[in-house]
mmCIF file of C-alpha atoms in Angstrom:
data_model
loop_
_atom_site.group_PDB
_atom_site.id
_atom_site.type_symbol
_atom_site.label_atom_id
_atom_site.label_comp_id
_atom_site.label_asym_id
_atom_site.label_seq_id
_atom_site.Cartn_x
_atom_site.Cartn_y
_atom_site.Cartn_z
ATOM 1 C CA UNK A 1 86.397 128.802 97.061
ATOM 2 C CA UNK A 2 89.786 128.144 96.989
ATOM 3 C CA UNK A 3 92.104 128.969 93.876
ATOM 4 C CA UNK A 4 92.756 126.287 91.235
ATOM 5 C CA UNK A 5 96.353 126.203 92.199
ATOM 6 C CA UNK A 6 95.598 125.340 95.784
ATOM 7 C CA UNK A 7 92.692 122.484 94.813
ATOM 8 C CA UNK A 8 95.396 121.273 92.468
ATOM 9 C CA UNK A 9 97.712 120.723 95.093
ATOM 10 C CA UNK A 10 95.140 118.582 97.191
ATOM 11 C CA UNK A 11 94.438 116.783 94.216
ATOM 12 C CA UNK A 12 98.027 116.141 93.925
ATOM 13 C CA UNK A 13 98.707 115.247 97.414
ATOM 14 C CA UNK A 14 95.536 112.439 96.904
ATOM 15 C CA UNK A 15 96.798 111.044 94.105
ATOM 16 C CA UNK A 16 100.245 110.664 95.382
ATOM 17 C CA UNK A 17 99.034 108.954 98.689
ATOM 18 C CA UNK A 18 96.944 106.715 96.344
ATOM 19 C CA UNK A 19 99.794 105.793 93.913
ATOM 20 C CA UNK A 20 102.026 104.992 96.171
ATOM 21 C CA UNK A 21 99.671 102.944 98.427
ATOM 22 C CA UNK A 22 98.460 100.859 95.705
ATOM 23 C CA UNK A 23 102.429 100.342 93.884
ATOM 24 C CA UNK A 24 103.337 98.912 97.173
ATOM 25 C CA UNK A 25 100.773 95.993 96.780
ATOM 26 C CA UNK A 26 101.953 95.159 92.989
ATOM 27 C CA UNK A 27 99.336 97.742 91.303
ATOM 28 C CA UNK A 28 101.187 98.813 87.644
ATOM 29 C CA UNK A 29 100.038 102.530 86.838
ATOM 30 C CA UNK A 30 98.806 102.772 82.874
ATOM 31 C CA UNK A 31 97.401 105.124 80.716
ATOM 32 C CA UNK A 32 94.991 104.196 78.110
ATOM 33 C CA UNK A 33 92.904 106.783 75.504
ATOM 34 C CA UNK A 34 90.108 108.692 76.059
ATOM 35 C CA UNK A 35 88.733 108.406 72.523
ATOM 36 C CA UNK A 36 87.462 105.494 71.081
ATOM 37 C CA UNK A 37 85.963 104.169 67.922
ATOM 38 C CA UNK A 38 83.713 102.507 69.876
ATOM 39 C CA UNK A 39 82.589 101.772 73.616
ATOM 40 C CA UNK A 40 81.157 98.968 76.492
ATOM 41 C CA UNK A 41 77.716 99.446 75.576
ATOM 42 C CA UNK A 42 75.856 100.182 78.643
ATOM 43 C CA UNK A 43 71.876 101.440 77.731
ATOM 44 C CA UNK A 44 72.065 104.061 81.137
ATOM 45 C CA UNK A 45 75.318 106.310 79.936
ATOM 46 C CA UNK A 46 74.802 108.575 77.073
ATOM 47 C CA UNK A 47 78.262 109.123 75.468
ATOM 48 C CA UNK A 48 79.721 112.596 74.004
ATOM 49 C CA UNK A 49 80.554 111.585 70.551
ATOM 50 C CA UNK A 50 83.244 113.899 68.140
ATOM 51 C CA UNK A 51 85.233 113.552 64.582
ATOM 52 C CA UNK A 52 88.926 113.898 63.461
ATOM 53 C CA UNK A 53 89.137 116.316 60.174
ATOM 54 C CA UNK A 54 91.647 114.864 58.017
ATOM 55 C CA UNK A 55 92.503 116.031 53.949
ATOM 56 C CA UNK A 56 89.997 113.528 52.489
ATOM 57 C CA UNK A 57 87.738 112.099 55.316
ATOM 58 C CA UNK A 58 86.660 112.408 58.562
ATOM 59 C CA UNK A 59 86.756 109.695 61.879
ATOM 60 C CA UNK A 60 83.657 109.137 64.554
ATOM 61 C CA UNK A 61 85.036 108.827 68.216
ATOM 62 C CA UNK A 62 83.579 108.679 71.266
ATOM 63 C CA UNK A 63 84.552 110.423 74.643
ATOM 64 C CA UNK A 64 84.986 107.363 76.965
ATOM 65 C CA UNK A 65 82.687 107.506 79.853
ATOM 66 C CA UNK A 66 85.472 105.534 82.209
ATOM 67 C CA UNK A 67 88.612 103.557 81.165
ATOM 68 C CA UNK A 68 87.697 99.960 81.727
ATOM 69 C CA UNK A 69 86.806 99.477 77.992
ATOM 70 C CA UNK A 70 90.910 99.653 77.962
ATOM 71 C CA UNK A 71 92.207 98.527 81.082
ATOM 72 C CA UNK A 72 90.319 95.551 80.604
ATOM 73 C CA UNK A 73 92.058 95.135 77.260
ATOM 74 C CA UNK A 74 95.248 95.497 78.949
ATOM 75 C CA UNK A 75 94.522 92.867 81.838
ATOM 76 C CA UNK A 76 93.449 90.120 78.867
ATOM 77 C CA UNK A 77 96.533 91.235 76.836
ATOM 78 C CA UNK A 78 99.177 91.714 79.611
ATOM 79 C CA UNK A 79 97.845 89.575 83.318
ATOM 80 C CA UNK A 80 99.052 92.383 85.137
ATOM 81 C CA UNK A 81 97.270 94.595 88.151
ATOM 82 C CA UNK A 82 96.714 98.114 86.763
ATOM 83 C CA UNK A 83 95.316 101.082 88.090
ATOM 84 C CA UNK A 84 95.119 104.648 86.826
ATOM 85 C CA UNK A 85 93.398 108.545 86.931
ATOM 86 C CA UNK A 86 91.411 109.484 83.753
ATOM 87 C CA UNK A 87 89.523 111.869 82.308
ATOM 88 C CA UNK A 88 86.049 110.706 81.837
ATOM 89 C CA UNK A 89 82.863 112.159 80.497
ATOM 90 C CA UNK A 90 79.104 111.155 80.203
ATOM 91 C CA UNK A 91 76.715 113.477 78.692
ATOM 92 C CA UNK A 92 72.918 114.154 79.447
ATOM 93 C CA UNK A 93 73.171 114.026 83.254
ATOM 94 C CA UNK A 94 71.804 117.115 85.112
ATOM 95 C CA UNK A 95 74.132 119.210 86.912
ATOM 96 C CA UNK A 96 73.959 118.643 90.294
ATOM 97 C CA UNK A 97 75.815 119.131 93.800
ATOM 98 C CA UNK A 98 78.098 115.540 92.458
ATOM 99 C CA UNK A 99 77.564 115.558 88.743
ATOM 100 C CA UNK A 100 79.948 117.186 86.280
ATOM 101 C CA UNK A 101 80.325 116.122 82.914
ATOM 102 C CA UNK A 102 84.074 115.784 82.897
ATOM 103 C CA UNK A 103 85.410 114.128 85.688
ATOM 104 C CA UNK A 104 87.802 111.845 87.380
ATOM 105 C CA UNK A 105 88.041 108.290 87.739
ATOM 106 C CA UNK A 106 90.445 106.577 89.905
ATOM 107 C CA UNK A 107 90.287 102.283 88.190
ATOM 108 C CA UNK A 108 92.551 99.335 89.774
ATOM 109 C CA UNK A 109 92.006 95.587 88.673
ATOM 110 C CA UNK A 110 94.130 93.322 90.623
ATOM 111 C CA UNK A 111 94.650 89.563 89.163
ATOM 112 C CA UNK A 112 93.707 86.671 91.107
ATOM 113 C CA UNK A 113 91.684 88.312 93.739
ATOM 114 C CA UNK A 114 87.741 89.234 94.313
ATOM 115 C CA UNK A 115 85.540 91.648 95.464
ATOM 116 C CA UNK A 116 86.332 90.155 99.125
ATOM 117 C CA UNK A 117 90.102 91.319 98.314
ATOM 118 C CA UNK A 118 89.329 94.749 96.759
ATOM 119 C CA UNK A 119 86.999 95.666 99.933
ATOM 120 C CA UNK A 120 89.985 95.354 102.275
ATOM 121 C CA UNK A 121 92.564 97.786 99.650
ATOM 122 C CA UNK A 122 90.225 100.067 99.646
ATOM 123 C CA UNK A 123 89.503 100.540 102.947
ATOM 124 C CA UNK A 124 93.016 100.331 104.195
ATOM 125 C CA UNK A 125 93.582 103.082 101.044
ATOM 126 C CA UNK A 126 90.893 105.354 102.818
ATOM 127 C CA UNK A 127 92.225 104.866 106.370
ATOM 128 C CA UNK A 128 95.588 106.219 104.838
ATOM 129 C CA UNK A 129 94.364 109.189 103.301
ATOM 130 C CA UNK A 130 91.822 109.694 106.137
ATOM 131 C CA UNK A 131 95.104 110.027 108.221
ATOM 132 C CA UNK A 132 96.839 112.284 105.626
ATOM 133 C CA UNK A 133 93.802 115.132 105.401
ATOM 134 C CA UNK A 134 92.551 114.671 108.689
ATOM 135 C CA UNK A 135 89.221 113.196 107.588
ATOM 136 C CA UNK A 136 86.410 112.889 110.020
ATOM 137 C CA UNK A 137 84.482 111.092 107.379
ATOM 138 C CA UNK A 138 86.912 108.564 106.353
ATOM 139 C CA UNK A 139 87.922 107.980 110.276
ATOM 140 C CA UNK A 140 84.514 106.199 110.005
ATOM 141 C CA UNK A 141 84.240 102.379 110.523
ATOM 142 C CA UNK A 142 82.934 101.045 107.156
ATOM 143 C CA UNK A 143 79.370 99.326 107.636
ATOM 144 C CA UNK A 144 78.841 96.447 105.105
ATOM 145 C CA UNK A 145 75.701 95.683 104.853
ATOM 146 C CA UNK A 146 73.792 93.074 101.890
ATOM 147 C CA UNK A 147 71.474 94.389 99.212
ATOM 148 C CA UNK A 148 68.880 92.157 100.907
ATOM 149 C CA UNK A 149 69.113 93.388 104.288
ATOM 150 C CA UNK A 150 69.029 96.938 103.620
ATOM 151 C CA UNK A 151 66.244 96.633 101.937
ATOM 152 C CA UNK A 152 64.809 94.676 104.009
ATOM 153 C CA UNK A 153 65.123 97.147 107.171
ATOM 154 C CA UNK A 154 64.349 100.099 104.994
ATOM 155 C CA UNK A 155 61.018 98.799 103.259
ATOM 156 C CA UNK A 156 60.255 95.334 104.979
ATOM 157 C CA UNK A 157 60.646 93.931 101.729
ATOM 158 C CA UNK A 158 62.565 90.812 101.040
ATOM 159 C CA UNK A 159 64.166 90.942 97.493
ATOM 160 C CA UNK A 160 65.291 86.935 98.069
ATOM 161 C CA UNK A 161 61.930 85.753 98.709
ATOM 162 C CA UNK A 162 59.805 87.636 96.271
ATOM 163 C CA UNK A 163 61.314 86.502 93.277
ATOM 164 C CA UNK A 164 57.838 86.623 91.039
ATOM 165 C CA UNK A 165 57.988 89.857 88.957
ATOM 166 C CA UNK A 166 54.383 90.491 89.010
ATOM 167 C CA UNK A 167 54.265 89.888 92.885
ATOM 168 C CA UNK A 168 57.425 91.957 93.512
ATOM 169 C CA UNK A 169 55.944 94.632 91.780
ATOM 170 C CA UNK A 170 52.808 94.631 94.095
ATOM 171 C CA UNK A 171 54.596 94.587 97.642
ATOM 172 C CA UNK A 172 56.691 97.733 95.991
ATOM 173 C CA UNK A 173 53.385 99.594 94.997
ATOM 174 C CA UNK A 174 51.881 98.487 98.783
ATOM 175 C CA UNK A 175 55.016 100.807 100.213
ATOM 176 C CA UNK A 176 53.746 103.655 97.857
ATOM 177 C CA UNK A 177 56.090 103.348 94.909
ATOM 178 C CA UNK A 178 53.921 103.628 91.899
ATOM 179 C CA UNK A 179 54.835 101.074 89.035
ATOM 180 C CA UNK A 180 53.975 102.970 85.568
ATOM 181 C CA UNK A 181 54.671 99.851 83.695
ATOM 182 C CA UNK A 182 53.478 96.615 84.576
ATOM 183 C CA UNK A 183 55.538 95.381 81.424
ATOM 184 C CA UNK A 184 58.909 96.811 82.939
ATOM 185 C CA UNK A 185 61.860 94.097 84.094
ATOM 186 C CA UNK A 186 62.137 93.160 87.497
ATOM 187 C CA UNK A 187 65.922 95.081 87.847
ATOM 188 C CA UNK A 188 63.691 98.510 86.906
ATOM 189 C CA UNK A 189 61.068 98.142 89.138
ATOM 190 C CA UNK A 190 63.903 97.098 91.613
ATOM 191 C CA UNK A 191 65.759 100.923 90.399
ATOM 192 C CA UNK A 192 62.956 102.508 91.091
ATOM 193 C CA UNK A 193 62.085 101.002 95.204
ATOM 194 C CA UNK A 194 65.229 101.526 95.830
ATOM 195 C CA UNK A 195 65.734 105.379 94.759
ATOM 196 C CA UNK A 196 62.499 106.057 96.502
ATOM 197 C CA UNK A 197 62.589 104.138 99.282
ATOM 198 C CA UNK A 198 66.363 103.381 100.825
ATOM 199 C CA UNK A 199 69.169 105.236 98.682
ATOM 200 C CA UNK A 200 68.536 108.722 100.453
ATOM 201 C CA UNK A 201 68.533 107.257 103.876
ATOM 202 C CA UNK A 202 72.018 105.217 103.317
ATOM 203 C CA UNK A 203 73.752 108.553 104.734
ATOM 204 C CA UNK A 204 71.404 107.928 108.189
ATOM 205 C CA UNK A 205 73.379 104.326 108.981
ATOM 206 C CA UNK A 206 77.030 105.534 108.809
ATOM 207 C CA UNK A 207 79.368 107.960 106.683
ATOM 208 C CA UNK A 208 81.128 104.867 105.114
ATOM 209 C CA UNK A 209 78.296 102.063 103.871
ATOM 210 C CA UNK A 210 78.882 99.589 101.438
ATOM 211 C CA UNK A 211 76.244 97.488 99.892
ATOM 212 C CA UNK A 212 77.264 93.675 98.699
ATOM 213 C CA UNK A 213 75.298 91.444 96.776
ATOM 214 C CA UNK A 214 73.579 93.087 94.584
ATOM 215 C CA UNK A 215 70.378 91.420 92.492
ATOM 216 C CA UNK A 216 72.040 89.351 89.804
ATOM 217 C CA UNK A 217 68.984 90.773 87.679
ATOM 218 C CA UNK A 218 70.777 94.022 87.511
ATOM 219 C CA UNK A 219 72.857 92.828 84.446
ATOM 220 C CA UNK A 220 76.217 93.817 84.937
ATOM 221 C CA UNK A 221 79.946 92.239 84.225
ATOM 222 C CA UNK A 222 80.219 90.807 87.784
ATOM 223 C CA UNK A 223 80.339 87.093 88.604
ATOM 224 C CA UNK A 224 77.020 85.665 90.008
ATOM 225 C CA UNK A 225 77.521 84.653 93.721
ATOM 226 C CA UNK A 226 77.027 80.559 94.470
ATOM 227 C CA UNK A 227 73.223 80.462 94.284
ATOM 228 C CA UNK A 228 72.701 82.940 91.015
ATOM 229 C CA UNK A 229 70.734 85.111 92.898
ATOM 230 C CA UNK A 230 72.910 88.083 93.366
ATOM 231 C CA UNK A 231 75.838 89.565 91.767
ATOM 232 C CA UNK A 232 79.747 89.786 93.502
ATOM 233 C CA UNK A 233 79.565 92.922 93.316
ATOM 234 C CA UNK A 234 79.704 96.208 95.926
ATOM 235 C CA UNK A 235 79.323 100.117 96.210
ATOM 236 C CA UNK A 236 80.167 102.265 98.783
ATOM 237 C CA UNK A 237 78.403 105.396 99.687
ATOM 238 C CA UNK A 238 80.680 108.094 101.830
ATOM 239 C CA UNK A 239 78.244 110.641 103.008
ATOM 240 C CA UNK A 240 75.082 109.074 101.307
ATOM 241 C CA UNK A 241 76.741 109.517 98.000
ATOM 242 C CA UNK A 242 77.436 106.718 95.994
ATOM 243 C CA UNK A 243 81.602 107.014 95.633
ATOM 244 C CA UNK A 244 83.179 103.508 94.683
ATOM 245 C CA UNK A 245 81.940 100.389 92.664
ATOM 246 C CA UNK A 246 83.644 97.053 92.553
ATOM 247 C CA UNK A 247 82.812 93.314 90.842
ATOM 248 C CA UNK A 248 84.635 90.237 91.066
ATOM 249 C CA UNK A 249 84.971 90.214 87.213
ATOM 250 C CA UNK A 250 82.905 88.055 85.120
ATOM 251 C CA UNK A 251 85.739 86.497 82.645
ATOM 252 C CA UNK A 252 83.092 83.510 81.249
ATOM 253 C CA UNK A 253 83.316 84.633 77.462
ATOM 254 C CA UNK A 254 79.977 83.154 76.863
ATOM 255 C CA UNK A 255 78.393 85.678 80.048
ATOM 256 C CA UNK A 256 80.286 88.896 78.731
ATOM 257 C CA UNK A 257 79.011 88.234 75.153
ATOM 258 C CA UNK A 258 75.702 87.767 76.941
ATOM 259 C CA UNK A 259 75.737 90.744 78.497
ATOM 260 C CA UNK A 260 77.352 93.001 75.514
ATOM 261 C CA UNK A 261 74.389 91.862 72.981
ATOM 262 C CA UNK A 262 71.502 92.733 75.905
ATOM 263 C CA UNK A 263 73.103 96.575 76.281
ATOM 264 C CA UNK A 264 74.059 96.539 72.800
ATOM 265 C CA UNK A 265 70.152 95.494 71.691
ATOM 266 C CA UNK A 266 69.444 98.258 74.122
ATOM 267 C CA UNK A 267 71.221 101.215 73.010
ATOM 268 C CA UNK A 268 71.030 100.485 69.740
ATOM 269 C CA UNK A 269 67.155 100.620 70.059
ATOM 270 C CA UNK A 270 67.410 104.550 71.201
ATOM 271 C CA UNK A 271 70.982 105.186 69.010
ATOM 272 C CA UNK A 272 70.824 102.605 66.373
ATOM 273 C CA UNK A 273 74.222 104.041 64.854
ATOM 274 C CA UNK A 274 75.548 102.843 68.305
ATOM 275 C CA UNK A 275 78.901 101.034 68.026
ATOM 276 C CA UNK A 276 79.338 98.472 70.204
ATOM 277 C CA UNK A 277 83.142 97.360 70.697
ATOM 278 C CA UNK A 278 83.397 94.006 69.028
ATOM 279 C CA UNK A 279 86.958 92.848 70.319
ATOM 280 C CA UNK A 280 86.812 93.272 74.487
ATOM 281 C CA UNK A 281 83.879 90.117 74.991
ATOM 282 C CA UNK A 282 86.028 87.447 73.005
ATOM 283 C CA UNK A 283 89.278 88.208 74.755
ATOM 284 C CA UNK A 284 90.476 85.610 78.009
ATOM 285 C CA UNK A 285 90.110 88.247 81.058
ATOM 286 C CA UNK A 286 92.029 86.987 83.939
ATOM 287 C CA UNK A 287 90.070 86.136 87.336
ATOM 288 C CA UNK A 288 90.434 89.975 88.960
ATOM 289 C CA UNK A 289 88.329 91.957 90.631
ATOM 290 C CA UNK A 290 87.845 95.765 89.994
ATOM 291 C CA UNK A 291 87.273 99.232 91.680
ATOM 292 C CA UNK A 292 86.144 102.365 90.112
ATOM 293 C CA UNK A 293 85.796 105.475 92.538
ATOM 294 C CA UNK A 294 84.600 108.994 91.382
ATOM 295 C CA UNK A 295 87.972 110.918 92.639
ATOM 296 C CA UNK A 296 86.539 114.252 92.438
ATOM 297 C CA UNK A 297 83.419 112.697 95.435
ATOM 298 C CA UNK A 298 86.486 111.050 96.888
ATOM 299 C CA UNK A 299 87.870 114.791 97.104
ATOM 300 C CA UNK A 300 84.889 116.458 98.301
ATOM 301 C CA UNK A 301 84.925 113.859 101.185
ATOM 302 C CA UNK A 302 88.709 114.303 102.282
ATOM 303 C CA UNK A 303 88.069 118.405 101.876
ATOM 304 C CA UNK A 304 85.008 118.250 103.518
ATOM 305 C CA UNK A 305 83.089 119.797 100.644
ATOM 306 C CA UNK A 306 79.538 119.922 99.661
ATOM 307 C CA UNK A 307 79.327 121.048 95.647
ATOM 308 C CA UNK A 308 81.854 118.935 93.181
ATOM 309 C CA UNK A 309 82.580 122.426 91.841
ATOM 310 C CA UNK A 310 84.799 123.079 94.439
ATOM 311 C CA UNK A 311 86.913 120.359 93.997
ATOM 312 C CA UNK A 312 87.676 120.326 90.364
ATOM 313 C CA UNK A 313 89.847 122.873 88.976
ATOM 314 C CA UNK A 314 87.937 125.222 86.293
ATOM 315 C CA UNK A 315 84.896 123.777 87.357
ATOM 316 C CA UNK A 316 83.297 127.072 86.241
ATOM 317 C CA UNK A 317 83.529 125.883 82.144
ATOM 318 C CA UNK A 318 81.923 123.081 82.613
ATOM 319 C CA UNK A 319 78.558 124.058 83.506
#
């Protein structure tokens, strides 16, 4: 493994390449906190929680699992394209070859532009630093390929046409997928085809895949595509690992309240001292679009490694 000075360096060298590359297209770099009275409330991320000791009292924060809650406070405030590096955490996920519980997220929102737009950055951005590290991963053409028809070649099932929960759930249980709950949402028993059936054989298509359109039902703050059915909205797996996410962001105040009471309802019902942020879903977001890319996977990929520990300085404390 290679010392902490020397991964520092490469991290260095990234983030550099990045900054500069992004600057050059009208990208502003910000910081924003990492604590927070409260978050995005978002019923799949368990948070790390903490308190600030003063004389007389004592203040809850949380440990922000990414910086959007923030930088999409600064895009309603300011209007201008941000990106940045944080420090993020998330608690209760098992360690794993690309899980650590502090990591590294490189966030950019550009104004005025969609998921369409934010595709072709980040690609050219990887064909950059593919050239800077010598990356036979990154060298990759990127295959984009729909939600639908990946599915669709991996399973034979077509997620457009089987719109009836109850029937959906049968053609899943017909390719072997047992369904538990017959009272669980369509978007679940949707999770649970598509971890058992097509996410570990993304890797066998191409290094570089990203996956569009994904099933509006999966509640998330994208923009819904022209028929309602599926969600502006794309991740990109380098090396069958799931590396970059990216919406066309949903600025409709009425959606974003929508979806803030639905994951608020949700937490709230396995944390009910949960607290919600109150302020983000009634601000005027801008019509952007978003990336967020795990920098430490990004890493592994341009060093060709295979555990995240090697990639992350003092990795050896966290576990």
């Amino acid at each position: 493994m290679k010392s902490n000075i020397e991964i520092t360096k490469q991290r260095s060298k990234a983030k550099r390449i990045i900054s500069a590359y992004l600057e050059s297209l009208g990208y502003n770099e910000i910081e924003t906190p990492l604590l927070s009275h409260t978050a995005i409330p978002e019923s799949t991320i368990e948070l790390f929680e903490t308190r600030r000791k003063q004389y007389d009292r004592s203040d809850f924060f949380y440990l922000l699992p990414s910086p959007e809650l923030y930088m999409k406070k600064s895009l309603a405030k300011e209007g201008k394209s941000i990106y940045q590096f944080s420090k993020c955490f998330r608690n209760s996920e098992q360690t794993s070859d690309f899980h650590s519980c502090e990591f590294t997220m490189l966030e950019y929102y550009k104004t005025d532009a969609d998921d369409s737009y934010s595709l072709k950055v980040t690609e050219q951005m990887l064909g950059v630093l593919s050239s800077e590290f010598n990356s036979t991963h990154l060298s990759s053409i990127n295959t984009v390929i729909s939600m639908r028809e990946l599915v669709k070649r991996q399973t034979g099932i077509d997620i457009a046409l089987l719109r009836d929960k109850e029937e959906f759930q049968r053609a899943v249980e017909k390719k072997g997928v047992t369904v538990w709950d017959k009272n669980e949402s369509r978007a679940d028993t949707f999770n649970r085809l598509f971890v058992a059936l097509v996410e570990d054989r993304i890797k066998d298509i191409s290094p570089v895949v990203t996956i569009t359109d994904y099933p509006s039902e999966i509640l998330c703050l994208a923009k819904d595509d022209s028929t309602g059915a599926f969600k502006k909205r794309w991740e990109m797996y380098i090396n069958g690992i799931e590396t970059a996410n990216c919406y066309t962001e949903e600025t409709r105040e009425s959606r974003v309240k929508e979806y803030f009471d639905h994951e608020d309802r949700a937490k709230k019902a396995v944390d009910p001292l949960f607290r919600s942020d109150k302020e983000l879903p009634t601000m005027a977001l801008p019509e952007s679009s978003g990336v967020a890319i795990g920098f430490d996977r990004l890493m592994m990929c341009l060093l060709d490694k295979k555990n995240i520990g090697e990639v992350i300085p003092f990795a050896e404390y966290l576990k």
